[in-house]
Coordinates of C-alpha atoms in Angstrom, one line a residue:
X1 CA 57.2 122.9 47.0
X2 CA 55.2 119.4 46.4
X3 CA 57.8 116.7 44.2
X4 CA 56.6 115.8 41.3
X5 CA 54.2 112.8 41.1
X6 CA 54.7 110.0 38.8
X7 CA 51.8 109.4 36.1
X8 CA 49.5 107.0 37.5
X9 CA 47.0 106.8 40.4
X10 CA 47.0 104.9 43.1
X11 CA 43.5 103.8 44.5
X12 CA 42.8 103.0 47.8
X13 CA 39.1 102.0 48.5
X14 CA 37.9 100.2 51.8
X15 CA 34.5 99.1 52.1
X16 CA 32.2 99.7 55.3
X17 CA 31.1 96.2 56.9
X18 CA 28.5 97.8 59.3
X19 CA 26.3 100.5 60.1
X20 CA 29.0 102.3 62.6
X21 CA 31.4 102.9 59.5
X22 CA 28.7 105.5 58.5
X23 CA 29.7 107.5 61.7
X24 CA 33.7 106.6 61.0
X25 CA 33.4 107.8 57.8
X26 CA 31.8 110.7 58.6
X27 CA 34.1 111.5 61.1
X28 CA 36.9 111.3 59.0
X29 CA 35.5 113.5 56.8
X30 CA 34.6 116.5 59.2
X31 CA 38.5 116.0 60.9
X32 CA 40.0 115.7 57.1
X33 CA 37.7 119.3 55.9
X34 CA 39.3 121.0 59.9
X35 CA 43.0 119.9 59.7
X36 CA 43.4 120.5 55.8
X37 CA 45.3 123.8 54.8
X38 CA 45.1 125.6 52.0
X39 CA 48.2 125.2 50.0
X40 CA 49.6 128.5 47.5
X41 CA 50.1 132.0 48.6
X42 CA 47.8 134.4 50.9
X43 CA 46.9 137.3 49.2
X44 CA 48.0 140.6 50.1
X45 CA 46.8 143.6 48.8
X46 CA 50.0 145.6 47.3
X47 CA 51.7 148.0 49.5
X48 CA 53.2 151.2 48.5
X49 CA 54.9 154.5 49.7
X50 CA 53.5 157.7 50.2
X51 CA 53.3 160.9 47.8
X52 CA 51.5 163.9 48.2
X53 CA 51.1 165.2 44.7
X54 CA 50.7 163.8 40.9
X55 CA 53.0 166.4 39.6
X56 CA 55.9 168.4 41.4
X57 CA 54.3 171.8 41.9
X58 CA 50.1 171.2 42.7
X59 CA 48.2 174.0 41.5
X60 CA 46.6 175.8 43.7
X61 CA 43.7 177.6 41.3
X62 CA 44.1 178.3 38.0
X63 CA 43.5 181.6 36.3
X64 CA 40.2 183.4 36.3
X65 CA 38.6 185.3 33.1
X66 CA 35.9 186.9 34.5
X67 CA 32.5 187.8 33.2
X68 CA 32.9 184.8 30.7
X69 CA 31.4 181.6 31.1
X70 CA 33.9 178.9 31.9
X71 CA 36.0 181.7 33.0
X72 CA 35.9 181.6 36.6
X73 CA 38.7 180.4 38.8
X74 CA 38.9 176.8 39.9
X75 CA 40.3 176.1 42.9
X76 CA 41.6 172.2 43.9
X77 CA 40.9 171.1 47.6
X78 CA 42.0 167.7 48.6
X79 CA 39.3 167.4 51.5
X80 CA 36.4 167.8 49.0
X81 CA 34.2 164.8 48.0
X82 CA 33.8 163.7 45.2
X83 CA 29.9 162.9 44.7
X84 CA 28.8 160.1 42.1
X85 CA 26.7 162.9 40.5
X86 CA 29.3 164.8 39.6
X87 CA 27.8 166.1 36.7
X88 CA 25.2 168.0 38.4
X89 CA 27.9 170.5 39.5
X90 CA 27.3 171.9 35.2
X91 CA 24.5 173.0 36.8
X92 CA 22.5 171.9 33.7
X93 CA 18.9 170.0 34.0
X94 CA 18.8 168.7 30.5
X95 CA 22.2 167.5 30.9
X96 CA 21.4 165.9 34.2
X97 CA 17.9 164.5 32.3
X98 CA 20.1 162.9 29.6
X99 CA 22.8 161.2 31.6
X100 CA 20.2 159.4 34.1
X101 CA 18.0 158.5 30.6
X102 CA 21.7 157.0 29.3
X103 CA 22.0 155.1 32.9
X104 CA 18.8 153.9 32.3
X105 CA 19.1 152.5 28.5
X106 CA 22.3 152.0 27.3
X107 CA 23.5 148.5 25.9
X108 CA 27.0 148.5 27.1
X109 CA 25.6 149.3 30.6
X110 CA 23.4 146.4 30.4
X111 CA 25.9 144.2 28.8
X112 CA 28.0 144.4 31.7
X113 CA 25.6 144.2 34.6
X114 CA 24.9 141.3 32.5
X115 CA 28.8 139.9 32.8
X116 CA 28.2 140.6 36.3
X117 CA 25.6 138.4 36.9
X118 CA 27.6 136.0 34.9
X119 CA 30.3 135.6 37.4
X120 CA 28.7 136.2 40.3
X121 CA 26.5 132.8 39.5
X122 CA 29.9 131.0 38.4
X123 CA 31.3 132.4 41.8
X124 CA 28.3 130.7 43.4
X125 CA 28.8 127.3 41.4
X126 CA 32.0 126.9 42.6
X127 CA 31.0 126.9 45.9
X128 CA 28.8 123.8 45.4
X129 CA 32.5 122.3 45.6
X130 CA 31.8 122.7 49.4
X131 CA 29.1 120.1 49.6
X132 CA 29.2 116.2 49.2
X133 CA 27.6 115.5 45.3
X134 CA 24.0 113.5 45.8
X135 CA 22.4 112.1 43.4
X136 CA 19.5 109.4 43.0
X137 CA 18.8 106.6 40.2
X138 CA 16.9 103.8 39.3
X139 CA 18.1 100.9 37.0
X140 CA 15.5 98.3 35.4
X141 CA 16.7 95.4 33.3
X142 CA 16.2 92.1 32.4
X143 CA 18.7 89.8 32.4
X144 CA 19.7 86.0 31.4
X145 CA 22.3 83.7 32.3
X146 CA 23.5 80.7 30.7
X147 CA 22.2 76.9 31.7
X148 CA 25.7 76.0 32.6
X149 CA 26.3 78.9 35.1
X150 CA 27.9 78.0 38.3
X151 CA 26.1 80.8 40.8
X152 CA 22.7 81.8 39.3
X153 CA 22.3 85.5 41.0
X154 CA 18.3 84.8 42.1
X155 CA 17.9 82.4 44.4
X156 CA 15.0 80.4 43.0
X157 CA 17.9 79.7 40.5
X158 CA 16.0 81.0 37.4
X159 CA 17.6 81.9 34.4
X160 CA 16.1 84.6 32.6
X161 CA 15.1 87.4 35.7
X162 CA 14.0 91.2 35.8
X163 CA 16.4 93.0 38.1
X164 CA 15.2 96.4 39.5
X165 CA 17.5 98.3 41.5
X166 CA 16.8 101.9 43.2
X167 CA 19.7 103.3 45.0
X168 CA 21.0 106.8 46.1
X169 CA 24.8 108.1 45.7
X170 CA 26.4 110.0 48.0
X171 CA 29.8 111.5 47.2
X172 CA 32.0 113.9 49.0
X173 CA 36.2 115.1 48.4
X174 CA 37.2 116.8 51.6
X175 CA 38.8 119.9 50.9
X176 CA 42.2 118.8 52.5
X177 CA 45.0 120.7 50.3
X178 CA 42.3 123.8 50.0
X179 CA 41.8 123.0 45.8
X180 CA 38.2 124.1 46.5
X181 CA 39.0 126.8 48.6
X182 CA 41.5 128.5 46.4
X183 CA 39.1 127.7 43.2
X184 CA 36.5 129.4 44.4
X185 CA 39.0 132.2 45.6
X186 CA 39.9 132.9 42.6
X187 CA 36.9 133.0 41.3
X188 CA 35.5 135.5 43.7
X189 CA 38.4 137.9 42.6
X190 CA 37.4 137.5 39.1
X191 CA 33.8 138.4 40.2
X192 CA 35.2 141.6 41.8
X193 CA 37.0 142.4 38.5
X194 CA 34.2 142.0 36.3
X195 CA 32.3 144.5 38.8
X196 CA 34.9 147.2 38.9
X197 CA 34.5 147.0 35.1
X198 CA 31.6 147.4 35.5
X199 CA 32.1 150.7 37.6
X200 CA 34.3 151.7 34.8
X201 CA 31.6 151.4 32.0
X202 CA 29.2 153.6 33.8
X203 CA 31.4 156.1 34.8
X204 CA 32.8 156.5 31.4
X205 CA 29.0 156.5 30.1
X206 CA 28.8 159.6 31.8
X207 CA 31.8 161.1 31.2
X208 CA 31.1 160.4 27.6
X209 CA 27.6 161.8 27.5
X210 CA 28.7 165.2 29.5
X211 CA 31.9 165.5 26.9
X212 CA 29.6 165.0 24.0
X213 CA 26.8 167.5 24.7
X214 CA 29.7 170.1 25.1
X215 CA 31.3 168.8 22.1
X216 CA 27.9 169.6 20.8
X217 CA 27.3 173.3 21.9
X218 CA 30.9 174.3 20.9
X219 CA 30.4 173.0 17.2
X220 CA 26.8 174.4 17.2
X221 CA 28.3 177.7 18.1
X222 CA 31.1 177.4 15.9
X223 CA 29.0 176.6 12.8
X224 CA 26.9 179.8 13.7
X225 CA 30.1 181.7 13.9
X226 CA 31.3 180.3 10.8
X227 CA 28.0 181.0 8.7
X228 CA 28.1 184.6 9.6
X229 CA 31.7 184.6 8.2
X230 CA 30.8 183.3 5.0
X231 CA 27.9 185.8 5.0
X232 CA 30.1 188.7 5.3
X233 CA 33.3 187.6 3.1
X234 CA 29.7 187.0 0.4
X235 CA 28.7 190.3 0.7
X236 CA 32.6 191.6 0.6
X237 CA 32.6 189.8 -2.4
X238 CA 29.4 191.4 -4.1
X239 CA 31.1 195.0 -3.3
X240 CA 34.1 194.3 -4.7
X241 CA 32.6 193.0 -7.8
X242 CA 30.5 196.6 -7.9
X243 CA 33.9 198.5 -7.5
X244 CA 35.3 196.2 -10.3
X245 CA 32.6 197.2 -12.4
X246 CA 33.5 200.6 -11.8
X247 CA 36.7 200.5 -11.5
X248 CA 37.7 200.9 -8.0
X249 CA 38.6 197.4 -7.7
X250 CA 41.2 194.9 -9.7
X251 CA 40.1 191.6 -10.7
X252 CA 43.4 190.2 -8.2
X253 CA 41.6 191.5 -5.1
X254 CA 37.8 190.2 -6.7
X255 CA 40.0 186.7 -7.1
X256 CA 41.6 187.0 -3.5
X257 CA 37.9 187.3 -2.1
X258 CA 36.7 184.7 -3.8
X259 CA 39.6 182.3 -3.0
X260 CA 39.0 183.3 1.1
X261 CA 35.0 182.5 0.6
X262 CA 35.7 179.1 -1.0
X263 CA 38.1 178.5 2.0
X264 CA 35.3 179.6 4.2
X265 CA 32.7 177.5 2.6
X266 CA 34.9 173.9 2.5
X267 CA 35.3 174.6 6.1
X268 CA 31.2 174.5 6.6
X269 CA 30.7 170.5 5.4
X270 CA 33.1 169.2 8.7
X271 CA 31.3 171.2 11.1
X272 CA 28.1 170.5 9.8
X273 CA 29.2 166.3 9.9
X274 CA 31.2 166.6 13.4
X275 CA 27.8 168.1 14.9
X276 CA 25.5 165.2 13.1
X277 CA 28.5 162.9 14.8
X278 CA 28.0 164.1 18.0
X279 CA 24.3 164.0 17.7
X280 CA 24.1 160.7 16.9
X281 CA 26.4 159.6 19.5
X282 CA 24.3 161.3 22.1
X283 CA 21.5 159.2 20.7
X284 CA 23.4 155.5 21.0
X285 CA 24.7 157.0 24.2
X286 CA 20.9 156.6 26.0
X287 CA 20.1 153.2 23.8
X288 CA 18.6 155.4 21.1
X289 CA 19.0 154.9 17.5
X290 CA 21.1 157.7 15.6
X291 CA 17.6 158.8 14.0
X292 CA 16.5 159.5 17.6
X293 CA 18.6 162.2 18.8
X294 CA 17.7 164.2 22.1
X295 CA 16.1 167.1 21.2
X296 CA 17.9 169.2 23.9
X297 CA 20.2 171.3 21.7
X298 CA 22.8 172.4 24.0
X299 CA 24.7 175.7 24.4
X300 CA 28.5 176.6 26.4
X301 CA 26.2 179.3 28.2
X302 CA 24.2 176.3 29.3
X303 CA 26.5 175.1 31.4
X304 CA 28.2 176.5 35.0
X305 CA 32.0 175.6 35.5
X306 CA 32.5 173.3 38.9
X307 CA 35.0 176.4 40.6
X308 CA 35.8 173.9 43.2
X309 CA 37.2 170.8 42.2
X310 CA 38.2 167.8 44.2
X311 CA 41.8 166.0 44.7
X312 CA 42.6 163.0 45.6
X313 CA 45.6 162.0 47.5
X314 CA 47.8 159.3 45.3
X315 CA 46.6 156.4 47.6
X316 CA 42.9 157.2 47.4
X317 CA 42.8 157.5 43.9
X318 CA 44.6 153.6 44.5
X319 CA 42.2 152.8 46.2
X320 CA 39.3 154.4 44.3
X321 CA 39.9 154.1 40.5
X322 CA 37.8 151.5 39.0
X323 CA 41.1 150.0 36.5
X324 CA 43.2 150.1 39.7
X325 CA 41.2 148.0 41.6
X326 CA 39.9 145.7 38.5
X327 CA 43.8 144.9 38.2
X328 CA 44.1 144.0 41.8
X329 CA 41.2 141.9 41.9
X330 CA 43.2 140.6 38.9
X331 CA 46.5 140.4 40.9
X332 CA 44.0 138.7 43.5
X333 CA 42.7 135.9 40.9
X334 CA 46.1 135.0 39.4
X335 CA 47.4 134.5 43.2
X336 CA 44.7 132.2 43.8
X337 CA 45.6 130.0 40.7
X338 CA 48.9 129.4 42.1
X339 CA 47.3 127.6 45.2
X340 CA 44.9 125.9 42.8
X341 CA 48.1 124.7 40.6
X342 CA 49.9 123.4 44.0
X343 CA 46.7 121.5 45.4
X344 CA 46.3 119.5 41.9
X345 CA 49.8 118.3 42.1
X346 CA 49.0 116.8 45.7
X347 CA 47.2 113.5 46.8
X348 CA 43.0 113.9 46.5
X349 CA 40.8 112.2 48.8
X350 CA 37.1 111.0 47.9
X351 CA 34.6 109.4 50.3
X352 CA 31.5 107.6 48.5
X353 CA 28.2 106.3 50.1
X354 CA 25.5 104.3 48.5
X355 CA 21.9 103.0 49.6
X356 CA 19.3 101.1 48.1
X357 CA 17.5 98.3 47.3
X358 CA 17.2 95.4 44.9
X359 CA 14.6 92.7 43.7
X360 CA 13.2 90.6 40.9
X361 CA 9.7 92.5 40.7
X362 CA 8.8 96.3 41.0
X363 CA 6.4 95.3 43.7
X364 CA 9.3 93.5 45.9
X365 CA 11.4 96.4 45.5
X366 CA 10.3 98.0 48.9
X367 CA 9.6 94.5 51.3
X368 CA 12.2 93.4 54.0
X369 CA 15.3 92.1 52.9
X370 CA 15.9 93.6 49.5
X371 CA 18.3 96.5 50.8
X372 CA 21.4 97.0 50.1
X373 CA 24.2 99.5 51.0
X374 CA 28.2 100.3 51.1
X375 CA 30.7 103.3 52.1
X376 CA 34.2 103.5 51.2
X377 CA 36.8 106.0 50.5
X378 CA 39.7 106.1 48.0
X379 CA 42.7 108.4 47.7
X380 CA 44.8 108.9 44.4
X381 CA 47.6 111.6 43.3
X382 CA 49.4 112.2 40.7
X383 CA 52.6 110.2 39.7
X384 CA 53.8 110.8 36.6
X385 CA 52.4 113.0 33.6
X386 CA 54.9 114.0 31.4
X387 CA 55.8 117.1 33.9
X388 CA 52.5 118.9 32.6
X389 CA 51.5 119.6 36.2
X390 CA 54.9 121.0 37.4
X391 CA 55.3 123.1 34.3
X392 CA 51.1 124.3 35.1
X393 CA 52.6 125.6 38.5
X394 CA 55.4 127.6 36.8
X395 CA 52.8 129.1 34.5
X396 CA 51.1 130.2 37.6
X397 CA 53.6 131.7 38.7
X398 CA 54.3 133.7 35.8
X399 CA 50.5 134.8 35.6
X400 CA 51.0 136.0 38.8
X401 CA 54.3 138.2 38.2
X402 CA 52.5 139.4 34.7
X403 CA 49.6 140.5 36.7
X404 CA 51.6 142.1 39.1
X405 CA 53.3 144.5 36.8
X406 CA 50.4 145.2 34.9
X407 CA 48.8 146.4 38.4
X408 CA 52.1 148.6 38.3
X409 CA 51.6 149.8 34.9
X410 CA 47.6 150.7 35.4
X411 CA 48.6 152.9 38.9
X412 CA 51.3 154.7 36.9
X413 CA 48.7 154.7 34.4
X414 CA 46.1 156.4 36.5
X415 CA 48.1 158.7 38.4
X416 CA 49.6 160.2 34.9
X417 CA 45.6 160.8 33.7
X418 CA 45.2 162.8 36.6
X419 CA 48.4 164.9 36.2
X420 CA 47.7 165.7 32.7
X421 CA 44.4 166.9 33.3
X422 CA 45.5 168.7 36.6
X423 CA 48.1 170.5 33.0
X424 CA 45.8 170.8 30.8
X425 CA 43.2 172.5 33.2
X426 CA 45.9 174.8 34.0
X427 CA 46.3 175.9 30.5
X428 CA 42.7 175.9 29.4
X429 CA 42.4 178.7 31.7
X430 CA 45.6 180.8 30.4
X431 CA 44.2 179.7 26.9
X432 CA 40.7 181.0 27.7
X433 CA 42.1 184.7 29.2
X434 CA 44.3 184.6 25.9
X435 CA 41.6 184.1 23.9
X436 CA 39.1 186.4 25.3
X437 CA 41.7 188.8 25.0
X438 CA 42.0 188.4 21.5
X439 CA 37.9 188.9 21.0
X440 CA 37.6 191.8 23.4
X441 CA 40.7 193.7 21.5
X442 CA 38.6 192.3 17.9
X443 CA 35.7 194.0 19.1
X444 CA 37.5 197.2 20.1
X445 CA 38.3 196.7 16.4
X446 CA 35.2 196.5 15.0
X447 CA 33.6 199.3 17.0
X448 CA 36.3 201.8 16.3
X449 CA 35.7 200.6 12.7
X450 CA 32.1 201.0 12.5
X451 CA 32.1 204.9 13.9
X452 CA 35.2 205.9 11.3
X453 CA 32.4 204.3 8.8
X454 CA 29.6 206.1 9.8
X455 CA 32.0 209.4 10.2
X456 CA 32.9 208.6 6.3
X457 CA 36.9 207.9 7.7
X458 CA 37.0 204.1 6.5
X459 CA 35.5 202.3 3.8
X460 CA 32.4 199.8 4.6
X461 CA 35.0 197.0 3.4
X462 CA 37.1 198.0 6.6
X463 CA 33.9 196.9 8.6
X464 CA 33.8 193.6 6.8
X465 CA 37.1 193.0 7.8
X466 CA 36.8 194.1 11.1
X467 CA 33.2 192.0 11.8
X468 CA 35.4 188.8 10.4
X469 CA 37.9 189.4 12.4
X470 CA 35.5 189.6 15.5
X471 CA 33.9 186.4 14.5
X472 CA 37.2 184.3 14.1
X473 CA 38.0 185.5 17.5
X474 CA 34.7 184.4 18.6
X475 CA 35.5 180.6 17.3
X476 CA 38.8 180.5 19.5
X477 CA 37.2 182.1 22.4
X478 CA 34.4 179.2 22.0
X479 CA 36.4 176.6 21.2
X480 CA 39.1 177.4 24.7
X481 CA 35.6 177.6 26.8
X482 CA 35.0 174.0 25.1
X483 CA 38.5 172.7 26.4
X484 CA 37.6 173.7 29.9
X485 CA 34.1 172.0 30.2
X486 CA 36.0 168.8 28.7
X487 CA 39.1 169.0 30.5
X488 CA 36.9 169.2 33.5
X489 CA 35.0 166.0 32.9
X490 CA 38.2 164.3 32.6
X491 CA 39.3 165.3 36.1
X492 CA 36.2 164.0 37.7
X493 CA 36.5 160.3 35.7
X494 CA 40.4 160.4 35.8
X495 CA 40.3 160.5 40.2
X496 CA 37.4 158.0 39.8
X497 CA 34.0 159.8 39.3
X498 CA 32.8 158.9 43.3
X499 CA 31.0 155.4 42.4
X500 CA 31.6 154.9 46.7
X501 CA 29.1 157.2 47.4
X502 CA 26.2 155.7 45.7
X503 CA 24.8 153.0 47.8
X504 CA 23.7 150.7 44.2
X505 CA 26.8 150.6 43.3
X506 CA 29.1 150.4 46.2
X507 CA 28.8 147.2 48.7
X508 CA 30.1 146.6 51.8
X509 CA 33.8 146.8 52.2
X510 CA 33.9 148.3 48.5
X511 CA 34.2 151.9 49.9
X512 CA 37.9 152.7 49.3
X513 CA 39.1 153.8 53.1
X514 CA 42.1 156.0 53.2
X515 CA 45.0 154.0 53.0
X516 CA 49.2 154.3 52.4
X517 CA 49.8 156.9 49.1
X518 CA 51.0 155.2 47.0
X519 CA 53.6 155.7 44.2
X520 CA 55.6 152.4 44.2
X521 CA 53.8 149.2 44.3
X522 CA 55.2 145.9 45.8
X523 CA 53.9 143.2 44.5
X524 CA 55.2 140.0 46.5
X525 CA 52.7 137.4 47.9
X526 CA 53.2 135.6 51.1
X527 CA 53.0 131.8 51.8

């Protein structure tokens, strides 16, 4: 580690005398940009330990319900790709229409191709570091010195002169401690951030888009469902009020069906406002306005449940998840700062050139004699400021050790998503054979209920009953066919949602290779 320099700086200029200093100086330069190293830590990506699995018994399928959309078996293979159009395995072309229109228009997409573009050209700027700084002038004036001066600067000893000087600057600060280098280091990691971000937004686009047109169908069908019930516990209601009139009925069963048809109808506003919601967020979804909601009205038998699902080892989904790799490249940038941090503290050398020429007229500016020229170089560090630059370094270093555990905390983060899904996929499908169950046996119900009708054994009320009870079991068995479809989704965005595969989005050396599993990070640097 550098010692602290005292606050002050030390120049050191020397000025060229003849034309071979250009050479010299340029020398100087080219062995100064060779021989310099670039102070602060390498990076190295974070190394880990293998695991095979997210959770401690993998699945091997879940539960089939057959004859029953979203109710075949899905089996997990951990040598199947995962394609970046994932959601063509719903099998669903209006689905597959509205995701590529939401690709295609949505602001928050656009927003951060535009952030991309944004550091890409900052990464870019900082390169110009690189380069010796050039720059061109010309200076008019008019100028007059007193009677009594000892050295008049024209040589026809005038007093009152124009002076018109053209000139051209040339400066250049070899890169000798690697500031530059580690600058623009870090700011190429903070480019690859911003891009996996990037990778994030568009994945969760679709994700979000696929999850809300199934949100869609299941309300859609459970508002159908739920009309139908309020239709029959209506007319249950009118036939008790008949019997009351005649006196089969008392007024507490006439109140008790009114009190279930109220219940029924309050529950008829939220379904009707979480549909509009989903509608309308469909619509912002492709850069609509909530007005202009897709016309495709979507239904659960609409869609065809992916029966095999990818897995991804532990350390692909490292080296595949878009957060993962955003916090490395994060991990990346704050290692870079150290170096940058460590170079300021050090001595800086800058080598200046300039050329031109001088006269009293405009018109003599360009004629023999009127050039003029110089070259020198100057070196100055830091002695003393109050420890600010010390203390810098130490902050550096704690940006780097923050950034490391919040790598930590994503990957545990990310591996967690996946084993909850890998859970709640399990259980969808117990919940779904539970539930169609429960509507096959209502069913059974209501048919048995409708003959002893018909055969005068039951009363049409009995039917009633037995067509609500059908049509409640209907909502659960809709609602655990939802859960599937959505649970689904979240696998394919939890292991990543295969951004590698798509040659616009994944450049070269982006494709995550297979690497070490991973469950522990280390998170060291080396010098």
């Amino acid at each position: 580690m550098p010692l602290p320099w005292l606050n002050a700086r030390a120049p050191a200029a020397a000025a060229a005398s003849s034309p071979t200093a250009w050479l010299r100086l340029g020398a100087l330069a080219a062995a100064l940009a060779l021989t310099g190293c670039a102070v602060g830590p390498d990076f190295k990506p974070p190394s880990a330990r293998a695991s095979d699995s997210y959770v401690a018994q993998p699945p091997p399928a879940t539960v089939a319900t057959p004859d029953l959309a979203a109710g075949a078996a899905q089996h997990f293979e951990r040598s199947a790709a995962l394609p970046a159009d994932w959601w063509t395995a719903f099998h669903s072309a209006p689905l597959n229409a509205l995701i590529e229109q939401a690709l295609a228009n949505n602001h928050d997409l656009k927003a951060a191709q535009a952030a991309l573009a944004v550091a890409h050209e900052t990464t870019l700027s900082g390169r110009g570091a690189y380069a010796p700084s050039v720059s061109a002038g010309l200076s008019a004036s008019r100028e007059q010195d007193p009677p009594g001066a000892l050295a008049p600067v024209p040589s026809s000893n005038a007093y009152l002169y124009n002076l018109f000087t053209p000139q051209v600057s040339v400066s250049y600060v070899p890169d000798v401690f690697g500031l530059n280098r580690r600058t623009v280091e870090s700011l190429a990691a903070q480019e690859d951030a911003v891009r996996y971000q990037l990778l994030a937004t568009q994945i969760t686009l679709s994700a979000n888009v696929v999850a809300a047109a199934v949100q869609e169908a299941s309300l859609q069908a459970q508002l159908d469902a739920t009309q139908q019930l309020v239709a029959i516990n209506r007319h249950m209601l009118e036939i008790l009020e008949r019997q009351l009139a005649k006196g089969y009925a008392s007024r507490l069963d006439v109140a008790a069906q009114t009190t279930q048809l109220a219940q029924l109808n309050a529950t008829l506003p939220p379904l009707v406002m979480q549909l509009q919601q989903q509608q309308h967020l469909l619509a912002v979804l492709v850069g609509r306005t909530p007005g202009e909601a897709p016309p495709a009205a979507f239904t659960l038998d609409g869609f065809t449940l992916p029966a095999t699902l990818p897995l991804s080892l532990p350390s692909a989904l490292v080296a595949q998840r878009p957060d993962v790799l955003q916090a490395e490249a994060n991990l990346h940038a704050a290692s870079a700062q150290i170096g940058v941090a460590e170079a300021t503290r050090l001595p800086q050398i800058e080598l200046t050139a300039n050329a031109g020429r001088t006269a009293l007229a405009i018109g003599e500016v360009f004629k023999p004699g009127s050039g003029l020229w110089n070259l020198g170089a100057a070196i100055s560090a830091p002695i003393f400021q109050g420890g600010a630059l010390m203390h810098q370094e130490r902050a550096a270093k704690a940006a780097y050790v923050q950034a490391a555990e919040q790598y930590r905390s994503t990957v545990l983060t990310a591996f967690q998503n996946v084993a909850d899904v890998l859970s709640a996929l399990q259980q969808d499908a117990e919940g779904l054979k539970a539930a169609a169950t429960a509507a096959d046996a209502a069913k059974t119900t209501l048919d048995l209920s409708q003959r002893q009708w018909k055969d005068g054994y039951a009363g049409y009320l009995a039917v009633l009953g037995a067509e609500q009870a059908a049509l409640q079991a209907r909502i659960g068995l809709v609602q655990a066919q939802a859960s599937r479809y959505a649970d689904t989704v979240a696998l394919f965005q939890a292991l990543g949602g295969g951004w590698w595969h798509r040659a616009d989005l994944a450049q070269d050396g982006d494709a995550p290779a297979a690497a070490a599993d991973t469950t522990s990070i280390r998170g060291d640097h080396e010098h």
